[in-house]
Short mmCIF file of C-alpha atoms and ligand atoms in Angstrom, two decimals:
data_model
loop_
_atom_site.label_atom_id
_atom_site.label_comp_id
_atom_site.label_asym_id
_atom_site.label_seq_id
_atom_site.Cartn_x
_atom_site.Cartn_y
_atom_site.Cartn_z
CA MET A 22 116.15 153.92 -89.16
CA SER A 23 114.43 154.05 -92.49
CA TYR A 24 110.73 153.66 -93.15
CA GLN A 25 108.89 152.47 -96.23
CA ILE A 26 107.11 155.63 -97.29
CA SER A 27 105.73 155.09 -100.80
CA ILE A 28 105.74 158.09 -103.13
CA GLN A 29 103.23 158.67 -105.90
CA LYS A 30 104.10 161.83 -107.82
CA THR A 31 101.44 164.07 -109.33
CA GLN A 32 100.86 164.02 -113.09
CA ASN A 33 99.56 167.60 -112.98
CA PRO A 34 101.97 169.86 -111.09
CA LYS A 35 100.43 173.24 -110.22
CA SER A 36 102.07 176.53 -111.14
CA LYS A 37 103.98 178.15 -108.26
CA PRO A 38 102.63 181.35 -106.68
CA ASP A 39 104.30 184.79 -106.84
CA GLN A 40 106.70 184.76 -103.86
CA ASN A 41 106.07 188.41 -103.10
CA LYS A 42 102.31 188.02 -102.80
CA LEU A 43 102.11 185.08 -100.40
CA GLY A 44 99.67 185.29 -97.51
CA PHE A 45 99.10 182.59 -94.88
CA GLY A 46 97.60 179.16 -95.48
CA GLN A 47 95.83 179.79 -98.79
CA ILE A 48 98.03 177.92 -101.23
CA PHE A 49 98.99 174.25 -100.97
CA THR A 50 101.76 172.28 -102.64
CA ASP A 51 101.53 169.34 -105.07
CA HIS A 52 101.73 166.50 -102.52
CA MET A 53 100.57 165.40 -99.09
CA PHE A 54 101.51 162.64 -96.66
CA ILE A 55 98.86 160.21 -95.40
CA MET A 56 98.98 157.24 -93.02
CA ASP A 57 96.03 155.25 -91.66
CA TYR A 58 95.30 153.73 -88.27
CA THR A 59 93.09 150.72 -87.78
CA GLU A 60 92.47 149.18 -84.37
CA GLY A 61 94.34 145.89 -84.09
CA LYS A 62 96.65 146.80 -87.00
CA GLY A 63 98.14 150.07 -85.77
CA TRP A 64 99.40 152.83 -88.08
CA HIS A 65 99.94 151.57 -91.61
CA ASP A 66 100.48 152.51 -95.26
CA PRO A 67 102.59 155.67 -94.88
CA ARG A 68 102.49 157.32 -98.32
CA ILE A 69 103.01 160.53 -100.23
CA VAL A 70 100.31 161.15 -102.82
CA PRO A 71 99.14 164.08 -104.98
CA TYR A 72 97.47 166.83 -102.88
CA GLY A 73 93.70 166.64 -103.17
CA PRO A 74 90.32 166.35 -101.45
CA LEU A 75 89.52 163.53 -99.02
CA SER A 76 86.31 161.63 -99.55
CA MET A 77 84.56 160.82 -96.27
CA ASP A 78 81.20 159.62 -95.09
CA PRO A 79 79.09 162.48 -93.64
CA SER A 80 78.85 160.51 -90.39
CA THR A 81 82.65 160.55 -89.96
CA MET A 82 83.32 161.15 -86.27
CA VAL A 83 85.64 164.13 -86.60
CA PHE A 84 82.85 166.24 -88.13
CA HIS A 85 80.64 165.73 -85.10
CA TYR A 86 82.76 165.46 -81.98
CA GLY A 87 86.05 167.10 -82.92
CA GLN A 88 88.38 164.27 -81.98
CA ALA A 89 91.42 165.68 -83.74
CA VAL A 90 94.86 167.20 -83.08
CA PHE A 91 97.28 169.25 -85.14
CA GLU A 92 100.76 170.78 -85.27
CA GLY A 93 102.45 173.68 -87.05
CA LEU A 94 106.09 174.16 -88.02
CA LYS A 95 108.08 175.70 -90.86
CA ALA A 96 110.77 174.81 -93.40
CA TYR A 97 113.18 177.52 -94.53
CA LYS A 98 115.57 177.81 -97.45
CA THR A 99 118.96 179.26 -96.48
CA PRO A 100 120.87 181.72 -98.68
CA GLU A 101 123.04 178.72 -99.78
CA GLY A 102 119.93 176.75 -100.77
CA LYS A 103 119.91 174.35 -97.79
CA ILE A 104 116.51 173.35 -96.37
CA LEU A 105 116.11 173.64 -92.60
CA LEU A 106 113.38 172.53 -90.17
CA PHE A 107 113.18 174.05 -86.68
CA ARG A 108 113.04 171.44 -83.87
CA PRO A 109 110.64 169.09 -85.75
CA ARG A 110 110.90 166.31 -83.13
CA LYS A 111 109.37 168.68 -80.57
CA ASN A 112 106.23 169.00 -82.70
CA MET A 113 105.89 165.26 -83.18
CA GLU A 114 106.46 164.62 -79.47
CA ARG A 115 103.85 167.25 -78.67
CA ILE A 116 101.27 165.71 -81.02
CA ASN A 117 101.50 162.56 -78.85
CA ILE A 118 100.84 164.66 -75.72
CA SER A 119 97.74 166.02 -77.47
CA ASN A 120 96.86 162.48 -78.63
CA ASP A 121 96.87 161.19 -75.05
CA ARG A 122 94.31 163.79 -74.01
CA LEU A 123 92.08 163.21 -77.04
CA CYS A 124 92.23 159.36 -76.85
CA ILE A 125 94.07 159.16 -80.17
CA PRO A 126 96.76 156.45 -80.56
CA HIS A 127 100.41 157.58 -80.47
CA ILE A 128 102.31 158.01 -83.69
CA ASP A 129 105.95 156.93 -84.06
CA VAL A 130 107.91 160.18 -83.59
CA ASP A 131 110.81 159.08 -85.83
CA LEU A 132 108.46 158.06 -88.62
CA ALA A 133 106.54 161.34 -88.34
CA VAL A 134 109.76 163.39 -88.56
CA GLU A 135 110.89 161.26 -91.52
CA ALA A 136 107.50 161.76 -93.20
CA CYS A 137 107.81 165.50 -92.74
CA LYS A 138 111.33 165.59 -94.19
CA THR A 139 110.43 163.35 -97.13
CA LEU A 140 107.35 165.41 -98.02
CA VAL A 141 109.28 168.69 -97.79
CA SER A 142 111.98 167.17 -99.99
CA VAL A 143 109.43 166.03 -102.62
CA ASP A 144 107.92 169.54 -102.72
CA LYS A 145 111.17 171.45 -102.13
CA ASP A 146 110.67 173.66 -105.18
CA TRP A 147 107.68 175.14 -103.33
CA ILE A 148 109.81 176.60 -100.50
CA PRO A 149 109.87 180.34 -101.13
CA GLU A 150 113.20 182.16 -100.87
CA ALA A 151 112.20 185.80 -100.42
CA GLU A 152 113.16 187.39 -97.06
CA GLY A 153 110.89 186.21 -94.24
CA THR A 154 108.98 183.63 -96.30
CA SER A 155 108.82 179.91 -95.50
CA LEU A 156 106.97 176.68 -96.13
CA TYR A 157 104.40 176.11 -93.40
CA ILE A 158 103.95 172.45 -92.42
CA ARG A 159 100.63 171.32 -91.00
CA PRO A 160 100.53 167.75 -89.59
CA PHE A 161 97.13 166.68 -88.21
CA ILE A 162 95.19 163.62 -87.11
CA ILE A 163 91.45 163.09 -87.55
CA SER A 164 89.09 160.39 -86.29
CA THR A 165 87.48 158.60 -89.22
CA ASP A 166 84.93 156.01 -88.02
CA PRO A 167 81.56 156.55 -89.78
CA PHE A 168 79.61 156.48 -86.50
CA LEU A 169 77.53 158.90 -84.44
CA GLY A 170 78.03 157.25 -81.06
CA VAL A 171 80.23 159.07 -78.56
CA LYS A 172 83.41 157.09 -78.02
CA PRO A 173 87.00 157.23 -79.27
CA SER A 174 87.19 156.31 -82.95
CA SER A 175 88.79 152.99 -83.96
CA THR A 176 90.26 154.44 -87.18
CA TYR A 177 92.28 157.62 -87.87
CA LYS A 178 94.22 159.41 -90.55
CA PHE A 179 97.52 161.21 -89.95
CA ILE A 180 98.03 163.77 -92.72
CA ILE A 181 100.69 166.38 -93.47
CA ILE A 182 100.04 169.26 -95.87
CA LEU A 183 102.38 172.10 -96.89
CA SER A 184 101.68 175.76 -97.64
CA PRO A 185 104.14 178.42 -98.83
CA VAL A 186 103.64 181.48 -96.60
CA GLY A 187 104.67 185.11 -96.86
CA ALA A 188 106.71 187.17 -94.42
CA TYR A 189 104.73 187.80 -91.23
CA TYR A 190 106.18 191.28 -90.90
CA LYS A 191 106.28 192.96 -94.28
CA GLU A 192 106.65 196.52 -92.99
CA GLY A 193 108.79 195.99 -89.90
CA ILE A 194 107.63 194.66 -86.55
CA ASN A 195 104.66 196.60 -85.27
CA PRO A 196 103.57 196.05 -81.65
CA VAL A 197 99.90 195.10 -81.39
CA LYS A 198 96.97 196.28 -79.26
CA ILE A 199 95.60 193.55 -77.01
CA TYR A 200 92.23 193.30 -75.27
CA VAL A 201 92.29 191.57 -71.88
CA GLU A 202 89.33 189.17 -72.06
CA THR A 203 87.23 189.21 -68.89
CA ASN A 204 84.09 187.45 -70.11
CA TYR A 205 85.04 184.38 -72.18
CA VAL A 206 87.65 181.86 -71.11
CA ARG A 207 89.79 179.65 -73.31
CA ALA A 208 90.53 176.67 -71.09
CA VAL A 209 90.64 175.38 -67.54
CA LYS A 210 92.94 172.96 -65.77
CA GLY A 211 91.63 169.45 -66.41
CA GLY A 212 90.31 170.52 -69.82
CA ILE A 213 92.03 170.42 -73.22
CA GLY A 214 93.94 173.71 -73.02
CA TYR A 215 97.37 172.08 -73.11
CA SER A 216 96.51 170.07 -76.25
CA LYS A 217 96.77 171.45 -79.76
CA THR A 218 93.26 170.53 -80.78
CA PRO A 219 90.60 172.27 -82.90
CA GLY A 220 88.16 172.68 -79.98
CA ASN A 221 90.39 175.25 -78.28
CA TYR A 222 90.36 177.33 -81.44
CA ALA A 223 86.59 177.01 -81.89
CA ALA A 224 86.15 178.21 -78.29
CA SER A 225 88.35 181.25 -78.86
CA LEU A 226 86.80 182.64 -82.05
CA ILE A 227 84.06 184.75 -80.46
CA ALA A 228 86.50 186.62 -78.22
CA GLN A 229 88.75 187.29 -81.20
CA VAL A 230 85.82 188.58 -83.29
CA GLU A 231 84.62 190.89 -80.50
CA ALA A 232 88.14 192.18 -79.79
CA LYS A 233 88.57 193.01 -83.50
CA GLU A 234 85.27 194.92 -83.44
CA LYS A 235 86.64 196.98 -80.55
CA GLY A 236 89.81 197.77 -82.51
CA TYR A 237 92.15 195.21 -80.94
CA THR A 238 94.30 192.65 -82.75
CA GLN A 239 93.98 189.82 -80.25
CA VAL A 240 92.91 188.94 -76.73
CA LEU A 241 94.92 188.21 -73.61
CA TRP A 242 93.37 185.20 -71.90
CA LEU A 243 92.99 185.02 -68.15
CA ASP A 244 92.57 181.81 -66.14
CA GLY A 245 89.13 180.23 -66.31
CA VAL A 246 88.54 180.09 -62.55
CA GLU A 247 89.45 183.44 -61.00
CA LYS A 248 90.05 185.48 -64.19
CA LYS A 249 93.14 186.88 -62.49
CA TYR A 250 96.10 184.94 -63.79
CA ILE A 251 97.52 185.48 -67.27
CA GLU A 252 97.45 182.48 -69.60
CA GLU A 253 98.17 183.20 -73.28
CA VAL A 254 97.78 185.91 -75.90
CA GLY A 255 95.60 184.82 -78.83
CA THR A 256 97.19 181.55 -79.91
CA MET A 257 100.62 182.51 -78.59
CA ASN A 258 102.44 182.14 -75.29
CA VAL A 259 103.16 185.40 -73.50
CA PHE A 260 106.20 186.97 -71.82
CA PHE A 261 106.66 190.13 -69.70
CA LYS A 262 109.88 191.91 -68.83
CA ILE A 263 109.69 193.58 -65.42
CA ASN A 264 112.90 195.33 -64.40
CA ASP A 265 115.58 192.92 -65.67
CA GLU A 266 113.56 189.75 -65.21
CA VAL A 267 111.51 188.02 -67.88
CA ILE A 268 108.38 186.28 -66.58
CA THR A 269 106.10 183.83 -68.41
CA PRO A 270 103.09 181.87 -67.07
CA SER A 271 104.04 178.39 -65.83
CA LEU A 272 102.56 175.35 -67.60
CA GLU A 273 99.82 174.12 -65.30
CA GLY A 274 97.51 172.24 -67.65
CA SER A 275 95.53 175.00 -69.36
CA ILE A 276 98.35 176.51 -71.46
CA LEU A 277 99.92 175.14 -74.64
CA ALA A 278 103.62 174.34 -74.22
CA GLY A 279 104.90 176.34 -77.18
CA ILE A 280 108.15 175.35 -78.85
CA THR A 281 108.89 179.02 -79.49
CA ARG A 282 108.19 179.61 -75.77
CA GLN A 283 110.71 176.93 -74.80
CA SER A 284 113.28 178.21 -77.32
CA THR A 285 112.83 181.78 -76.02
CA ILE A 286 113.41 180.64 -72.43
CA GLU A 287 116.53 178.66 -73.43
CA LEU A 288 117.89 181.56 -75.48
CA LEU A 289 117.29 184.19 -72.77
CA ARG A 290 118.92 182.00 -70.10
CA ALA A 291 121.91 181.34 -72.39
CA SER A 292 122.19 185.13 -72.81
CA GLY A 293 122.37 185.60 -69.03
CA ILE A 294 118.86 187.00 -68.66
CA LYS A 295 116.81 185.78 -65.71
CA VAL A 296 113.63 183.96 -66.76
CA THR A 297 110.96 182.89 -64.29
CA GLU A 298 108.04 180.57 -65.07
CA ARG A 299 105.30 181.25 -62.53
CA ARG A 300 101.68 182.30 -62.14
CA ILE A 301 101.37 186.02 -62.78
CA THR A 302 98.27 188.19 -62.39
CA ILE A 303 97.07 190.91 -64.72
CA GLN A 304 97.02 193.21 -61.66
CA GLU A 305 100.75 192.66 -61.23
CA ILE A 306 101.33 193.80 -64.82
CA TYR A 307 99.29 196.97 -64.25
CA ASP A 308 101.11 197.61 -60.95
CA ALA A 309 104.48 197.20 -62.66
CA HIS A 310 103.35 199.61 -65.37
CA ALA A 311 102.30 202.16 -62.73
CA ALA A 312 105.68 201.74 -60.98
CA GLY A 313 107.53 202.18 -64.27
CA THR A 314 109.10 198.72 -64.11
CA LEU A 315 107.14 197.04 -66.93
CA LYS A 316 109.64 197.19 -69.77
CA GLU A 317 108.33 194.84 -72.47
CA ALA A 318 105.58 192.36 -73.30
CA PHE A 319 105.48 189.93 -76.23
CA GLY A 320 103.80 186.81 -77.55
CA THR A 321 105.68 183.80 -78.98
CA GLY A 322 104.55 181.28 -81.59
CA THR A 323 105.63 179.62 -84.83
CA ALA A 324 103.69 181.98 -87.13
CA ALA A 325 105.14 185.33 -85.97
CA VAL A 326 108.00 184.01 -83.77
CA ILE A 327 107.72 187.18 -81.64
CA SER A 328 104.76 189.55 -81.52
CA PRO A 329 105.42 192.58 -79.31
CA ILE A 330 102.50 193.97 -77.31
CA GLY A 331 102.29 197.75 -77.49
CA GLU A 332 99.04 198.30 -75.61
CA LEU A 333 96.78 196.45 -73.17
CA SER A 334 93.17 197.24 -72.33
CA TRP A 335 91.75 195.68 -69.13
CA ASN A 336 88.31 196.77 -67.89
CA ASP A 337 88.68 200.01 -69.88
CA ASN A 338 92.09 200.79 -68.36
CA VAL A 339 94.52 201.22 -71.22
CA ILE A 340 98.27 201.05 -70.73
CA LYS A 341 101.02 201.59 -73.27
CA ILE A 342 104.11 199.41 -73.05
CA ASN A 343 107.56 200.71 -74.05
CA ASP A 344 105.90 203.66 -75.85
CA GLY A 345 104.26 201.20 -78.25
CA LYS A 346 107.67 200.26 -79.67
CA ILE A 347 109.44 196.88 -79.81
CA GLY A 348 111.82 196.40 -76.87
CA GLU A 349 115.46 195.31 -76.98
CA THR A 350 114.86 191.87 -75.46
CA SER A 351 111.97 191.11 -77.85
CA MET A 352 114.15 192.26 -80.77
CA MET A 353 117.11 190.12 -79.68
CA VAL A 354 114.92 187.01 -79.37
CA TYR A 355 113.30 187.69 -82.75
CA ASP A 356 116.62 188.29 -84.55
CA THR A 357 118.33 185.28 -83.00
CA ILE A 358 115.54 182.73 -83.52
CA THR A 359 114.67 183.86 -87.08
CA GLY A 360 118.42 184.03 -87.86
CA ILE A 361 118.92 180.42 -86.72
CA GLN A 362 115.76 179.22 -88.51
CA SER A 363 116.81 180.75 -91.82
CA GLY A 364 120.44 179.64 -91.56
CA LYS A 365 121.76 183.21 -91.34
CA LYS A 366 122.96 182.84 -87.74
CA GLU A 367 125.04 180.03 -86.28
CA ASP A 368 122.86 177.43 -84.53
CA THR A 369 124.72 177.02 -81.23
CA PHE A 370 121.71 175.21 -79.70
CA GLY A 371 121.45 172.34 -82.22
CA TRP A 372 117.88 173.37 -83.06
CA VAL A 373 117.77 173.08 -86.84
CA VAL A 374 117.57 169.84 -88.83
CA GLU A 375 118.59 169.77 -92.46
CA VAL A 376 116.39 168.17 -95.12
CA LYS A 377 118.48 166.56 -97.87
C1 PLP B 405 100.53 176.42 -81.32
C2 PLP B 405 100.16 177.26 -80.15
C3 PLP B 405 101.10 178.08 -79.48
C4 PLP B 405 102.51 178.29 -79.96
O1 PLP B 405 103.27 177.13 -80.04
P1 PLP B 405 104.59 177.09 -80.91
O2 PLP B 405 105.05 175.69 -80.76
O3 PLP B 405 105.52 178.08 -80.35
O4 PLP B 405 104.18 177.42 -82.31
C5 PLP B 405 100.67 178.76 -78.35
N1 PLP B 405 99.40 178.68 -77.90
C6 PLP B 405 98.49 177.91 -78.53
C7 PLP B 405 97.11 177.85 -77.99
C8 PLP B 405 98.83 177.18 -79.65
O5 PLP B 405 97.90 176.43 -80.27
#
């Protein structure tokens, strides 16, 4: 199926950044994708235009009530110069799951994937090639009615912007120190925890700030009711290896269903490793550590792919995991997924999609 996406090229292309000095999310490419929604008309006018500021009325709903959703994925350039996206349909299907919760109208998944591919193709010279670098893709939807009443908006914008990003691990993979958060909670069942929406991030900032002040990189979130069950680590899903079994919290409405999480589960199972999705308490992790059976812990997400956990602090009890070093299972998952994403390893799962 082909869609009529109009393309207006910029008259003032920007100069490209130094590939070896890229950070995260600071530099944006020459173009962006925009499509509008109007009640009664549906989504219309899909277009690629020069990247630039949006002009909006100060009363625009998204500024006041946060009715918005977003996604994050990456494009990679292979050593042969091919451009690959990692499971882009999953992101566009997930944005509709978030949309349902936030009362935002569905987008057409095929059109959204096509928009993503077309935009990446227009700005393909922006995809960095240095080891570990990529082009980060940020699709998002905002409510745009100029109105201060509380109700779902009747107009929206779906936008995609692109940002060349540096290697997440420049000096090898270093396991991080994690603070188990016992005061603040991120989400509860029935809330918006399973949606990728700005409010979840706004709610998590204070815990992140306080954890940093205490010398930790991120927080481990516990459930919002009993503060017993493990949910996520920072903005990543979390996995534990106890004996030979890998365990990750089951999706029960307060956890984001990560695409890296799903890919990790599929990869581990294909490698003959037992993976269990279930509720798991922080006490169980500490008990396994005391018994010597806690082998590894790691977070999963698009930005880092795998982030090994080297230390946990829960109510002032500090435990070290795998001597603060990355474990073999974490390493295998990292090497395989990043290898497939960058075209250096054969994609036996059918995960990557080429952009022509
Ligand atoms: C985006 C996100 C993740 C990771 O999802 P991926 O699809 O693997 O990038 C995990 N937790 C939260 C809260 C997120 O927003």
